[in-house]
Coordinates of C-alpha atoms in Angstrom, one line a residue:
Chain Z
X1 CA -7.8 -18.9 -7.2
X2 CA -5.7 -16.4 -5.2
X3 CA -5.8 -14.4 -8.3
X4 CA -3.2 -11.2 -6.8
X5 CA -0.6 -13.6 -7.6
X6 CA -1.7 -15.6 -10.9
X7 CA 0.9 -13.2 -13.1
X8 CA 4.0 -14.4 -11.1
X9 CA 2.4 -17.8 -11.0
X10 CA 2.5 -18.2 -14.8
X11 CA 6.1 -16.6 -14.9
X12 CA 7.2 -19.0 -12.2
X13 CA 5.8 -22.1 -14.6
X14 CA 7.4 -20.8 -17.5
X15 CA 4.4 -20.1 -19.0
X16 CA 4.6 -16.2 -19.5
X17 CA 8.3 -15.2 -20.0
X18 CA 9.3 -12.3 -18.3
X19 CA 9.3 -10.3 -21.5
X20 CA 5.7 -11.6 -21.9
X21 CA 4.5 -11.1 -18.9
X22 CA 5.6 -7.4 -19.1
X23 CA 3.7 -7.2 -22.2
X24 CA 0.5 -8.7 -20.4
X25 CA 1.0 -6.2 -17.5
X26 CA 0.4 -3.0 -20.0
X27 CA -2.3 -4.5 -21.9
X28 CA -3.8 -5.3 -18.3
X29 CA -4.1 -1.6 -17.2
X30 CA -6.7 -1.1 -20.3
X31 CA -8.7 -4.6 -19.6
X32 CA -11.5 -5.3 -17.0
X33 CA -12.4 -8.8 -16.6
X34 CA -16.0 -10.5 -18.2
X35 CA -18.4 -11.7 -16.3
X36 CA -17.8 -15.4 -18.0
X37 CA -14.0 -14.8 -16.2
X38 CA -15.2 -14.2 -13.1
X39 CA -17.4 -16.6 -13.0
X40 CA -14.6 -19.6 -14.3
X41 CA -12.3 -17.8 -11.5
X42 CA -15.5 -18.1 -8.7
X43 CA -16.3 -21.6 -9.8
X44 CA -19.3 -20.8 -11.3
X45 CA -19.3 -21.8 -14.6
X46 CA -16.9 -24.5 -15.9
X47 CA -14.1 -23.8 -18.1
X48 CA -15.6 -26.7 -20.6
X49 CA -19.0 -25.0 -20.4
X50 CA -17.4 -21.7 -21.3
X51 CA -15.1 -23.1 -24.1
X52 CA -18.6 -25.0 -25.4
X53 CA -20.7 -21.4 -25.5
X54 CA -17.9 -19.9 -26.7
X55 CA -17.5 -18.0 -29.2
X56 CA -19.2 -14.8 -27.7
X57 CA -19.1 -11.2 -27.3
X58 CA -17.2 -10.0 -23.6
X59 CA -20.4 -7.9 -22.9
X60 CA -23.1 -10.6 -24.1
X61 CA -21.8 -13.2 -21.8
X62 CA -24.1 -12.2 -18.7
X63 CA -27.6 -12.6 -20.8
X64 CA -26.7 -16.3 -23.1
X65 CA -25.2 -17.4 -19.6
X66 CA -28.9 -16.9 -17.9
X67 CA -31.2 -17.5 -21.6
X68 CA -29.2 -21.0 -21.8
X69 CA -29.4 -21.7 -18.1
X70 CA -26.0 -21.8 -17.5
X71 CA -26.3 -18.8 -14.3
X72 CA -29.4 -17.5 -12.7
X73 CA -30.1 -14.2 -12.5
X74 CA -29.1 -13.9 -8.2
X75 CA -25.8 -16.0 -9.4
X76 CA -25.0 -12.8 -12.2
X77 CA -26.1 -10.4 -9.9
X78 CA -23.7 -11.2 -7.3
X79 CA -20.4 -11.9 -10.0
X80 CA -21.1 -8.2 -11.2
X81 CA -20.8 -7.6 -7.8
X82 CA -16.7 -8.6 -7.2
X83 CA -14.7 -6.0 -7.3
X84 CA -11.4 -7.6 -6.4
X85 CA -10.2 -8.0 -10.2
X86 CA -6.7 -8.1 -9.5
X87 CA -5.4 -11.5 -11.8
X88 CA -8.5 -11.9 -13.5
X89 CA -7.6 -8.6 -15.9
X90 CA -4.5 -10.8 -16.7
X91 CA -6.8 -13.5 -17.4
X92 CA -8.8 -11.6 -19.7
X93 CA -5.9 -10.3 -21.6
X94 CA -4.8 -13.6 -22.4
X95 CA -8.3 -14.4 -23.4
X96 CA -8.6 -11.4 -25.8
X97 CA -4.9 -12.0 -27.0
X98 CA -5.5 -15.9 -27.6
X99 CA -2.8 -16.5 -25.7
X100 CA -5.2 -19.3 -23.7
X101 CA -8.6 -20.3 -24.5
X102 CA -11.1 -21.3 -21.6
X103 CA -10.0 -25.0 -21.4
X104 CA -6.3 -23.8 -20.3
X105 CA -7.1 -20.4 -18.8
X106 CA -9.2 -23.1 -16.1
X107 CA -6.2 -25.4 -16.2
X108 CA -3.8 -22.8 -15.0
X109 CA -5.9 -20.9 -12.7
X110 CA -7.1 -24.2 -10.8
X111 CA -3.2 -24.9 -10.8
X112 CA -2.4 -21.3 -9.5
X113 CA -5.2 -21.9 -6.6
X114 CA -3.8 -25.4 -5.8
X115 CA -0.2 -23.8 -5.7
X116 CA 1.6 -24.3 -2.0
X117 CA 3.0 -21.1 -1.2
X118 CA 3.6 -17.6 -2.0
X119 CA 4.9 -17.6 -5.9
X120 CA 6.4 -14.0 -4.5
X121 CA 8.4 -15.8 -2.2
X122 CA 8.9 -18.4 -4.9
X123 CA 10.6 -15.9 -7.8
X124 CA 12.8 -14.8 -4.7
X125 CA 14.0 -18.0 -3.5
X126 CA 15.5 -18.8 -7.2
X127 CA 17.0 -15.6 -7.6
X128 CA 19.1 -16.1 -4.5
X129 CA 19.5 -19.4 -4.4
X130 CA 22.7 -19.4 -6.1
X131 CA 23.9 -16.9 -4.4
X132 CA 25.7 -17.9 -0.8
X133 CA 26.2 -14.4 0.3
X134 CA 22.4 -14.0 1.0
X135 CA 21.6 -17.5 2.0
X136 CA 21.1 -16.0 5.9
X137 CA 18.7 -13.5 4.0
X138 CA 17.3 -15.1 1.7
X139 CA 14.1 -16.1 3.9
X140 CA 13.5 -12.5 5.3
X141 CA 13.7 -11.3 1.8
X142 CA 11.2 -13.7 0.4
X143 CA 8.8 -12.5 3.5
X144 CA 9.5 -8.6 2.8
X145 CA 9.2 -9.0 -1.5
X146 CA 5.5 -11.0 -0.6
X147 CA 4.5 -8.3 1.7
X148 CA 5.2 -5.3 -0.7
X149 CA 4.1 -6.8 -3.5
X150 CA 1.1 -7.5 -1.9
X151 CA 1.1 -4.0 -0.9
X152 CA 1.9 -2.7 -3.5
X153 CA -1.4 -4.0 -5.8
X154 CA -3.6 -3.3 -3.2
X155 CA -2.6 0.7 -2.8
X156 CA -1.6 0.8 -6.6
X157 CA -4.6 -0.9 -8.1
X158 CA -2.1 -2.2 -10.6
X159 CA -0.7 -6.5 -11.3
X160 CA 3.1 -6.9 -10.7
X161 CA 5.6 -9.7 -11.0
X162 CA 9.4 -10.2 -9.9
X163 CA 11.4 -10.3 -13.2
X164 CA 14.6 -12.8 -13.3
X165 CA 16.3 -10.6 -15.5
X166 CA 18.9 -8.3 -14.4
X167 CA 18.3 -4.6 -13.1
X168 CA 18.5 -2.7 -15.9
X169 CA 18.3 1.0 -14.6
X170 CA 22.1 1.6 -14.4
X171 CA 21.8 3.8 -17.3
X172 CA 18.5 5.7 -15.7
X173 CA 19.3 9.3 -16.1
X174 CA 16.9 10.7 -13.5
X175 CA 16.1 8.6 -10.9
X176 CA 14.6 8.5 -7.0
X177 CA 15.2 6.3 -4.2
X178 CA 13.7 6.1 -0.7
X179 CA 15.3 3.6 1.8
X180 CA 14.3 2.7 5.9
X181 CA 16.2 1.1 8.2
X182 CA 14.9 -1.5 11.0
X183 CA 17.3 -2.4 13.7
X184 CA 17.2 -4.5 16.5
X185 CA 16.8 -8.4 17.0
X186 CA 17.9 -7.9 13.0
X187 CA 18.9 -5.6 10.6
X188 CA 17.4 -5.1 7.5
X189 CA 17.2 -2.0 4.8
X190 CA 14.8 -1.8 1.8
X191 CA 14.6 1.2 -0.4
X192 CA 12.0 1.3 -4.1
X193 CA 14.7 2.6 -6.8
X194 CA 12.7 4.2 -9.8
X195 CA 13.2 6.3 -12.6
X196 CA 11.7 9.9 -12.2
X197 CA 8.5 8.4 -14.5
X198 CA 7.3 5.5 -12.7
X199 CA 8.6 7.3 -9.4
X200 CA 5.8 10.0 -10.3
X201 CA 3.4 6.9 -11.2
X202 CA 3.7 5.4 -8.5
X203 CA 2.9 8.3 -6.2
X204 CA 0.1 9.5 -7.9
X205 CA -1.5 6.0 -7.6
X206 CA -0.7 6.1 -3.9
X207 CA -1.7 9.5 -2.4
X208 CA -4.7 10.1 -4.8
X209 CA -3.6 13.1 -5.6
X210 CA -2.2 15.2 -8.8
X211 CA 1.4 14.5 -8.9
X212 CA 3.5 16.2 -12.4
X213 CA 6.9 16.0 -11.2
X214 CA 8.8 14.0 -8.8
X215 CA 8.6 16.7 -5.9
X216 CA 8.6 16.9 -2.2
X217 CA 4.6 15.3 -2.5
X218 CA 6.1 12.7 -5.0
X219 CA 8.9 11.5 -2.5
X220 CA 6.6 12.2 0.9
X221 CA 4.0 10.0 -1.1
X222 CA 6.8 7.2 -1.9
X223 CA 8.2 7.1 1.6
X224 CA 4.9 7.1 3.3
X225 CA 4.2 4.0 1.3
X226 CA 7.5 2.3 2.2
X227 CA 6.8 3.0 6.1
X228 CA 3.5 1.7 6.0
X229 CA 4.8 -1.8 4.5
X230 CA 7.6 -1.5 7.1
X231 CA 5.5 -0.8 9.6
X232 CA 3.6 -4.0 8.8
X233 CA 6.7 -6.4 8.4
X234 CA 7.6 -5.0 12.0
X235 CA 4.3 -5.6 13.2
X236 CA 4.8 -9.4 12.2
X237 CA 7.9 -9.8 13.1
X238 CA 7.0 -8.3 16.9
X239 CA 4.4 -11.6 16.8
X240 CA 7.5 -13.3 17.0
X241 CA 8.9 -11.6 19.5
X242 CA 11.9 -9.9 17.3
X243 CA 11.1 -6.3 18.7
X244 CA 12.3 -3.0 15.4
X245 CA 13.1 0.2 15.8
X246 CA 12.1 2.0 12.6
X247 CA 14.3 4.9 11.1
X248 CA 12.8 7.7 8.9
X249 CA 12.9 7.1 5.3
X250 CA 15.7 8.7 3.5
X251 CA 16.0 10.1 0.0
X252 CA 18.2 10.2 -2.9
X253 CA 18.4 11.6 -6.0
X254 CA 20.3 10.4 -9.4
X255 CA 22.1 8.1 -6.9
X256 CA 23.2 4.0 -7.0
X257 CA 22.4 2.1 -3.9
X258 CA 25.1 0.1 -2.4
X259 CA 24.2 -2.1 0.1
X260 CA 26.0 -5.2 2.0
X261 CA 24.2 -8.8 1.2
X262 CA 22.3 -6.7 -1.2
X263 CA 19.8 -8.3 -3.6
X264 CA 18.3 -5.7 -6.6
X265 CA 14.9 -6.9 -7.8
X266 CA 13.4 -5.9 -10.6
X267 CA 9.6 -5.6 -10.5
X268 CA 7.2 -5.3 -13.6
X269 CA 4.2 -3.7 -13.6
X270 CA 1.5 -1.9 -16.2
X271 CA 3.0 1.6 -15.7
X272 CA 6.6 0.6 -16.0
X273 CA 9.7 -1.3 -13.9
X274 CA 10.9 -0.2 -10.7
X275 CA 13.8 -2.3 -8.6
X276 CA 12.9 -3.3 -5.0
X277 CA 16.4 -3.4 -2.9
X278 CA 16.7 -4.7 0.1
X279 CA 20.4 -5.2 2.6
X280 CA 21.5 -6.1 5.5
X281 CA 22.7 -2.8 6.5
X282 CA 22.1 1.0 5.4
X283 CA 22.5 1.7 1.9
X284 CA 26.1 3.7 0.7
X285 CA 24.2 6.3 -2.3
X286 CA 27.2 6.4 -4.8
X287 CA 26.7 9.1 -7.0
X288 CA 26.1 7.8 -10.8
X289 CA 28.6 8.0 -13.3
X290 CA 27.9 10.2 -16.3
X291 CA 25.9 8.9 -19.1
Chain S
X1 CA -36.3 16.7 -10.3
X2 CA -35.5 12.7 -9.8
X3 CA -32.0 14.0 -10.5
X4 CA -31.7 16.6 -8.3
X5 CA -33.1 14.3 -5.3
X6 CA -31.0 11.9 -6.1
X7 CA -27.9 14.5 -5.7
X8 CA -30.0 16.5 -2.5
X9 CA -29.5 12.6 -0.9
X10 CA -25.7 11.8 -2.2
X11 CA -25.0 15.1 -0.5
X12 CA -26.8 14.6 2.7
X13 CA -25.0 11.0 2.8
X14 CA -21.6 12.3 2.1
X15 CA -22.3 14.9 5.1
X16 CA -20.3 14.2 8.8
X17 CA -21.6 14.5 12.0
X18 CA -20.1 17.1 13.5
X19 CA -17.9 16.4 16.4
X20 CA -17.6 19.0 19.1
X21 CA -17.2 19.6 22.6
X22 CA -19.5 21.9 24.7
X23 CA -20.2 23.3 21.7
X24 CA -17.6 24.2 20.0
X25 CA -15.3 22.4 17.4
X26 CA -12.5 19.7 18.4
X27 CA -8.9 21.2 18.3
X28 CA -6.5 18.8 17.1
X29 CA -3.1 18.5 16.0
X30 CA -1.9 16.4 14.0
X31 CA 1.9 16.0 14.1
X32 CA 3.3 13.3 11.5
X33 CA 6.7 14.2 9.3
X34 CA 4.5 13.1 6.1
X35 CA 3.3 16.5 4.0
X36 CA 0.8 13.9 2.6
X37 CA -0.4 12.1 5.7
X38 CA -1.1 15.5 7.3
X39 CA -3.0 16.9 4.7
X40 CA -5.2 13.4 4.3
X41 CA -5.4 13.3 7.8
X42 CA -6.6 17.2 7.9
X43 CA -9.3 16.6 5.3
X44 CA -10.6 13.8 7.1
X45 CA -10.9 15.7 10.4
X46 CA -12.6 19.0 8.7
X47 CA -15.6 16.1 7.9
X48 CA -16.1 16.4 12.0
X49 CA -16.0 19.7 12.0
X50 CA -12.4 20.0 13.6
X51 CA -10.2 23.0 13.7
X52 CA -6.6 21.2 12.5
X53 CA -3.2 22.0 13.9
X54 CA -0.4 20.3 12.1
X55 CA 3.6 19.8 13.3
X56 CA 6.1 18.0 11.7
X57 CA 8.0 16.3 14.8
X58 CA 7.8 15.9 18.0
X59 CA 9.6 19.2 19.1
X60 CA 6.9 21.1 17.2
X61 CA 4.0 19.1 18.3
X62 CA 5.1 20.4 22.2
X63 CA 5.3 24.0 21.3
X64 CA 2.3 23.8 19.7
X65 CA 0.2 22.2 22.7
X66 CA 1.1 24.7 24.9
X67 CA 0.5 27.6 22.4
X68 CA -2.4 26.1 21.0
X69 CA -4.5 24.3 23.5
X70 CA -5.4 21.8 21.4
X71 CA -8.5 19.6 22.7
X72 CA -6.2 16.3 21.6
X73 CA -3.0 15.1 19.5
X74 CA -2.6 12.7 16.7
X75 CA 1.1 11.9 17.1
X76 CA 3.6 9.5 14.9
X77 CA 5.8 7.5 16.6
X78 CA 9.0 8.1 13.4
X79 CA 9.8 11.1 13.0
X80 CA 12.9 12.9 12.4
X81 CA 14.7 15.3 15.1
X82 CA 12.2 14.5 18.2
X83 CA 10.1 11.2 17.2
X84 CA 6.6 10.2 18.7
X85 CA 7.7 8.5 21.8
X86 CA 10.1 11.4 22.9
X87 CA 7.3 13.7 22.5
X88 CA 4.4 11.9 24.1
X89 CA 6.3 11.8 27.5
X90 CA 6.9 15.1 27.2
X91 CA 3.6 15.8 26.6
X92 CA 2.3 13.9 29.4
X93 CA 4.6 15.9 31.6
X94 CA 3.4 19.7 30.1
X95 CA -0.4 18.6 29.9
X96 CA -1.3 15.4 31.9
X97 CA -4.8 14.8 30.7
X98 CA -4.6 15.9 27.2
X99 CA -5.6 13.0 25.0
X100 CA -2.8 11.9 22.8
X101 CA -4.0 8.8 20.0
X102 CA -0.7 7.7 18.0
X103 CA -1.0 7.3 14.8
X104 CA 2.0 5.4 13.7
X105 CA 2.9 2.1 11.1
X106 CA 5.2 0.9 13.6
X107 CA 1.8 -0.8 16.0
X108 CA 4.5 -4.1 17.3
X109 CA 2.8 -4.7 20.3
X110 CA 6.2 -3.6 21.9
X111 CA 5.5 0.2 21.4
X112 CA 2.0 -0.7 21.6
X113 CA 2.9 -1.2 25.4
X114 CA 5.4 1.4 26.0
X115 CA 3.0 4.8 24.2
X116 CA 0.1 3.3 26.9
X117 CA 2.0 3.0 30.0
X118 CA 3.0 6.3 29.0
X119 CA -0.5 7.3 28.8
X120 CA -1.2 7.6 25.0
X121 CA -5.2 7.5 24.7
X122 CA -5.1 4.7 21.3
X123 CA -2.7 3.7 18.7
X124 CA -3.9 3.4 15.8
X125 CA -2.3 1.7 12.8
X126 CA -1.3 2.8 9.5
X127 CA -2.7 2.8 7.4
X128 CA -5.9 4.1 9.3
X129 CA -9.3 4.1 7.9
X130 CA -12.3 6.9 8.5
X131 CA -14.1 4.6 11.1
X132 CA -11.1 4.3 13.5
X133 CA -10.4 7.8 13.0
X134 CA -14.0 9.0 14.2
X135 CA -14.2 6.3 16.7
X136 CA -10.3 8.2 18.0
X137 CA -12.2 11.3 18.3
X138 CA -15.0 10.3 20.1
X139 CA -13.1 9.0 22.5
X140 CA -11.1 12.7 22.3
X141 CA -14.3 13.8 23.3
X142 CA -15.3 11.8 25.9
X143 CA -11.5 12.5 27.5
X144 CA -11.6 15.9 26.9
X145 CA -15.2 16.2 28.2
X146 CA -14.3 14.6 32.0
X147 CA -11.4 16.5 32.1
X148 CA -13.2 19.7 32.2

C-alpha cells in the first residue's frame, strides 16, 4: 500500500469527508500504528485472519500472533522494525474509532495500493477541472501539490490531505506567507500561506529547533523548506530539458496573495490548515482589510 | 557500571573524526542567505573539527576569502544581492585553487554544468545529508592538500 497517500485516497473515494478526514488527521498525531496494522499493510497477516483473532489488546497483538501461529518470531521481529508509519497511524485511528474494522480497513488499503496514480495529483485535477483559466496549469500544478505534499510529510513527520472546500483564512488575523519564483522555459510561483500558529508549527517541525513565535528563524525555516521543494521540481523539470532560474523566497506579513491563474489550496493536517498557492506569475501581497 | 559503558560507547560512537590539514583544523565558510541552513551546516562541520566562517551572499563570501583564508567554501547558488554563481567566478578569479563545493537546491544538471566549468570542486544537493558533507570535505582536504 503506498500508505503516505492512503488519507487523500479515502477523501478522494468519498469515504472520509473532508471534515472527517481533518478529524482523523488530529487524532493521528497521538496514534502509532499496531503491529497487527503493519502487518495487514506488509501483507503479513490477512485482514480475515485479523478480523477472526480479533477482538485484542493493540499491545497483545505481537505475542497471540506468534502463540497461535499466525507470525513467527523473525516475521515480528522485522514488522517492529518499519518505521515508515506515515498512513498506517490513520489506519489505526480508524481502527480504534470503529470507523473500519479489519475486513474493510484491508479492502481499502489493497484498493489504495492498486490505485493508478498520485491521489495528490488526483484532488488537484477536480478542483480545477472546472475551472478554464487554469486548464494550461492544471498539469504543472498537479506535479508541484504531489511533490510538496510529499515533502511536506517526510520533513514534517505529519499525514496531510488536499481539502475541496474553500480557503477559509480570509479572516486570519495574523498570518505569514513565503513565495519563490521560477522563470524560464515556464513561469511558475508557489508561496505556503499560514496563520501565525501553524506558520510556527510548521517551522519548528522542519528546522528541529525551538521556534515560539513566527520570527526571522520561523520564516528562514519556512522559506528554506519551500526552496528545497523548488529546488527539486526544477531538478525534474531540467530532466526534461525545461532549464529554471530560481528567485529568493520572499515574505509577507498579514498580507492576501494575488496571483494570475492562481489556484488557493487548502491542505489539512494534524497541527492545523495551511493553503498551498501556486500562479503563473509573481504574487501582488494586498494588504488585508480590517477585521 | 553496565550503564555507564553503555553511555562511555554512545559517546565514543557519536564522536567525529577530526578533519584537518597538516595539522590543523579545516577553515570553511559557509555562505548561504538561510540563518538556519548556516547554523545546521556550522554544527555539522564543528563534528570535523572545523573552524566555521559564515556569509550571507555572494558579496560577503568574497570579502571574507580574502580576509579570511579559508581552506574551502560551501557556497549557495540563490541568494539575494550577489547569488552563488556571481560569486564563484569571482572567486575563481581572486583565489584559483581554493576549493569551492556548492551547496544549493537548484542541482538541474544545467547549473550543475555551468558552477563546474567554472571550477566549483562538487554540488551538492539540498537537502544534504552528513555523509555527502564529510565526503565534501575530504575532498577539501585532498584539494587543499596538493595545492600547498
Amino acid at each position: 500500500m503506498n500508505s503516505l497517500y492512503f488519507a487523500q485516497y479515502l477523501v478522494n473515494e468519498n469515504v472520509l469527508s473532508p471534515q472527517e478526514a481533518k478529524e482523523y488527521l488530529k487524532i493521528c498525531e497521538k496514534t502509532e500504528p499496531g503491529i497487527a496494522v503493519i502487518a495487514l499493510a506488509e501483507g503479513a497477516v490477512s485482514a480475515s485472519k485479523l478480523a477472526e483473532m480479533a477482538p485484542f489488546e493493540k499491545d497483545s497483538f505481537s505475542k497471540l500472533a506468534v502463540a497461535e501461529g499466525v507470525l513467527f518470531p523473525s516475521q515480528l521481529e522485522k514488522l517492529q522494525e518499519i518505521r515508515t508509519m506515515d498512513g498506517l497511524r490513520l489506519a489505526q485511528a480508524l481502527l480504534d474509532n470503529e470507523k473500519m474494522d479489519f475486513v474493510e480497513l484491508g479492502k481499502q488499503m489493497a484498493a489504495c495500493g492498486a490505485a493508478e496514480g498520485s491521489p495528490i495529483k488526483e484532488a488537484v485535477r477536480r478542483l480545477v477541472e472546472d475551472n478554464e483559466d487554469l486548464t494550461a496549469e492544471a498539469e504543472t500544478y498537479a506535479e508541484f501539490a504531489e511533490l510538496f505534499l510529499r515533502s511536506f510529510m517526510r520533513f514534517m513527520d505529519t499525514t496531510a490531505v488536499v481539502n475541496f472546500c474553500e480557503p477559509e483564512h480570509e479572516g486570519m488575523f495574523a498570518s505569514h506567507i513565503i513565495s519563490q519564483r521560477l522563470s524560464g522555459a515556464i513561469s511558475f510561483v508557489s508561496g505556503v500561506y499560514a496563520s501565525d500558529k501553524v506558520f510556527v508549527e510548521m517551522a519548528q517541525r522542519y528546522s528541529r529547533e525551538k521556534i515560539d513565535d513566527a520570527d526571522e528563524l520561523a520564516e528562514d525555516s519556512i522559506a528554506e523548506f519551500l526552496n528545497v521543494v523548488n529546488g527539486l521540481f526544477v531538478v525534474d523539470l531540467g530532466k526534461r530539458d525545461l532549464d529554471l532560474d530560481m528567485d529568493a523566497p520572499r515574505i509577507g506579513k498579514n498580507k492576501h496573495p494575488m496571483g494570475s491563474r492562481q489556484l488557493r489550496l487548502c491542505i489539512d493536517t494534524g497541527f492545523g490548515s495551511f493553503e498551498l498557492v501556486m500562479a503563473a506569475d509573481e504574487f501582488s501581497l494586498t494588504e488585508k482589510p480590517l477585521e | 557500571m553496565e550503564e555507564n559503558n553503555e553511555m562511555e560507547n554512545m559517546q565514543e560512537e557519536s564522536k567525529e573524526e577530526i578533519i584537518e590539514l597538516d595539522g590543523h583544523p579545516l577553515r570553511i565558510l559557509v555562505t548561504d542567505d538561510s540563518k538556519l541552513l548556516r547554523k545546521k551546516l556550522h554544527v555539522e562541520l564543528e563534528k570535523y573539527g572545523c573552524e566555521v566562517i559564515e556569509a550571507e551572499n555572494g558579496k560577503e563570501a568574497v570579502m571574507k576569502t580574502l580576509q579570511e583564508k579559508p581552506d574551502g567554501v560551501f557556497l549557495d547558488i540563490v541568494m539575494p544581492e550577489v547569488g552563488g554563481i556571481e560569486a564563484l567566478r569571482v572567486l575563481k578569479e581572486v583565489a584559483p585553487d581554493l576549493p569551492v563545493i556548492m551547496l544549493s537546491s537548484a542541482g538541474t544538471p544545467q547549473k550543475l554544468m555551468e558552477t563546474l566549468k567554472l571550477g566549483a570542486l562538487d554540488f551538492i544537493q539540498k537537502p544534504y545529508t552528513s555523509v555527502q558533507i564529510k565526503k565534501a570535505l575530504e575532498s577539501i582536504r585532498k584539494k587543499a592538500a596538493g595545492n600547498e
